[in-house]
């Protein structure tokens, strides 16, 4: 994406692949959902910061999900083996892929219509001063 982005960056219609508004909305929605389900504050903070999650099983899920995203589904065998060794089943790997696909469709649709952040999510919005989770974390 860097090559394409740098080539079109000067064009008046160019938008960054993931704008700050996308990050605010994405993190706000997930933070609100986790808060509503009474997730531990440490878990929410780690997810928002893109750092290791508390507990080996959750961390294995995070790493596998990032591998699915980074490799566009072509996850190396050792990554799948580590995921399964954490107690997950092969069908759980497919659940991750389904979740990534659903999220992708939703994100594309929201970007297409330039959907604003819903007012109930405003309290959970990410701001540029917050750390931004990345796939490499």
Coordinates of C-alpha atoms in Angstrom, one line a residue:
X1 CA 0.0 0.0 0.0
X2 CA 2.9 2.4 0.6
X3 CA 3.8 2.6 -3.1
X4 CA 0.2 3.3 -4.1
X5 CA -0.3 5.7 -1.2
X6 CA 2.9 7.7 -2.0
X7 CA 2.1 7.8 -5.7
X8 CA -1.4 9.4 -5.0
X9 CA -0.6 11.4 -1.9
X10 CA -0.6 14.7 -3.8
X11 CA -3.9 14.0 -5.5
X12 CA -6.8 16.2 -4.1
X13 CA -9.1 13.2 -3.7
X14 CA -6.5 11.1 -1.9
X15 CA -7.3 9.7 1.6
X16 CA -4.9 7.8 3.8
X17 CA -5.7 4.0 3.8
X18 CA -6.8 4.3 7.4
X19 CA -7.6 7.8 8.6
X20 CA -7.7 9.0 12.2
X21 CA -11.5 9.0 12.0
X22 CA -11.5 5.3 11.1
X23 CA -9.2 4.5 14.1
X24 CA -11.4 6.6 16.4
X25 CA -14.5 4.8 15.3
X26 CA -13.0 1.3 15.3
X27 CA -11.5 1.6 18.7
X28 CA -14.5 3.4 20.2
X29 CA -16.9 0.7 19.0
X30 CA -14.7 -2.2 20.3
X31 CA -13.9 -0.4 23.6
X32 CA -17.6 0.3 24.2
X33 CA -18.5 -3.3 23.5
X34 CA -15.8 -4.6 25.9
X35 CA -16.8 -2.1 28.6
X36 CA -20.4 -3.2 28.2
X37 CA -19.3 -6.8 28.7
X38 CA -17.3 -5.8 31.7
X39 CA -13.9 -6.8 30.3
X40 CA -11.0 -6.1 32.6
X41 CA -9.5 -2.6 32.2
X42 CA -6.1 -4.2 31.7
X43 CA -7.4 -6.1 28.7
X44 CA -9.0 -3.0 27.1
X45 CA -5.8 -1.0 27.7
X46 CA -3.6 -3.7 26.1
X47 CA -5.9 -4.0 23.1
X48 CA -6.0 -0.2 22.6
X49 CA -2.2 -0.1 22.9
X50 CA -1.6 -3.1 20.6
X51 CA 0.5 -4.8 23.3
X52 CA 0.5 -8.4 24.6
X53 CA -2.7 -9.5 26.2
X54 CA -3.1 -10.9 29.7
X55 CA -3.2 -14.7 29.5
X56 CA -1.5 -17.0 27.1
X57 CA -4.7 -18.1 25.4
X58 CA -5.8 -14.5 24.6
X59 CA -2.4 -13.6 23.5
X60 CA -2.3 -16.6 21.1
X61 CA -5.6 -15.5 19.7
X62 CA -4.3 -11.9 19.2
X63 CA -1.1 -13.2 17.5
X64 CA -3.1 -15.5 15.2
X65 CA -5.5 -12.8 14.3
X66 CA -2.6 -10.5 13.4
X67 CA -1.0 -13.2 11.4
X68 CA -4.3 -13.7 9.4
X69 CA -4.4 -9.9 8.8
X70 CA -0.7 -9.6 7.9
X71 CA -0.6 -12.6 5.7
X72 CA -4.1 -12.1 4.2
X73 CA -5.0 -15.5 5.3
X74 CA -1.9 -17.4 4.2
X75 CA -0.8 -18.0 7.8
X76 CA 2.5 -19.9 8.2
X77 CA 2.2 -23.4 9.6
X78 CA 4.1 -22.5 12.8
X79 CA 1.5 -19.7 13.6
X80 CA -1.4 -22.1 13.1
X81 CA 0.4 -24.7 15.3
X82 CA 0.9 -22.2 18.1
X83 CA -2.7 -21.2 17.9
X84 CA -3.9 -24.8 18.1
X85 CA -1.4 -25.5 20.9
X86 CA -3.1 -22.7 23.0
X87 CA -6.2 -24.9 23.0
X88 CA -8.0 -23.6 20.0
X89 CA -9.5 -25.9 17.3
X90 CA -9.2 -25.7 13.5
X91 CA -12.8 -24.3 13.4
X92 CA -11.7 -21.5 15.6
X93 CA -9.1 -20.5 13.0
X94 CA -11.9 -20.3 10.5
X95 CA -13.9 -18.2 13.0
X96 CA -11.0 -15.7 13.0
X97 CA -11.0 -15.5 9.2
X98 CA -14.8 -15.0 9.3
X99 CA -14.4 -12.2 11.8
X100 CA -11.7 -10.5 9.8
X101 CA -14.0 -10.8 6.7
X102 CA -17.0 -9.3 8.4
X103 CA -14.9 -6.5 9.9
X104 CA -13.5 -5.7 6.4
X105 CA -16.9 -5.5 4.8
X106 CA -18.2 -3.3 7.6
X107 CA -15.1 -1.0 7.4
X108 CA -15.3 -0.7 3.6
X109 CA -19.0 0.2 3.8
X110 CA -18.5 2.8 6.6
X111 CA -15.7 4.4 4.6
X112 CA -17.8 4.4 1.4
X113 CA -20.6 6.3 3.0
X114 CA -18.2 8.3 5.3
X115 CA -20.2 7.2 8.3
X116 CA -19.7 9.4 11.4
X117 CA -18.9 8.2 14.8
X118 CA -22.1 7.4 16.7
X119 CA -22.6 9.8 19.6
X120 CA -22.9 6.9 22.2
X121 CA -19.3 5.8 21.2
X122 CA -17.8 9.3 21.6
X123 CA -16.7 8.6 25.1
X124 CA -14.6 5.7 23.9
X125 CA -13.0 7.4 20.9
X126 CA -9.3 7.0 20.3
X127 CA -7.4 10.3 20.0
X128 CA -4.0 10.9 18.3
X129 CA -2.3 11.1 21.6
X130 CA -3.3 7.5 22.4
X131 CA -1.0 4.7 21.1
X132 CA -2.3 3.2 17.8
X133 CA -2.4 -0.6 17.6
X134 CA -0.5 -2.0 14.7
X135 CA -0.3 -5.4 13.1
X136 CA 3.3 -5.7 14.0
X137 CA 2.8 -5.3 17.8

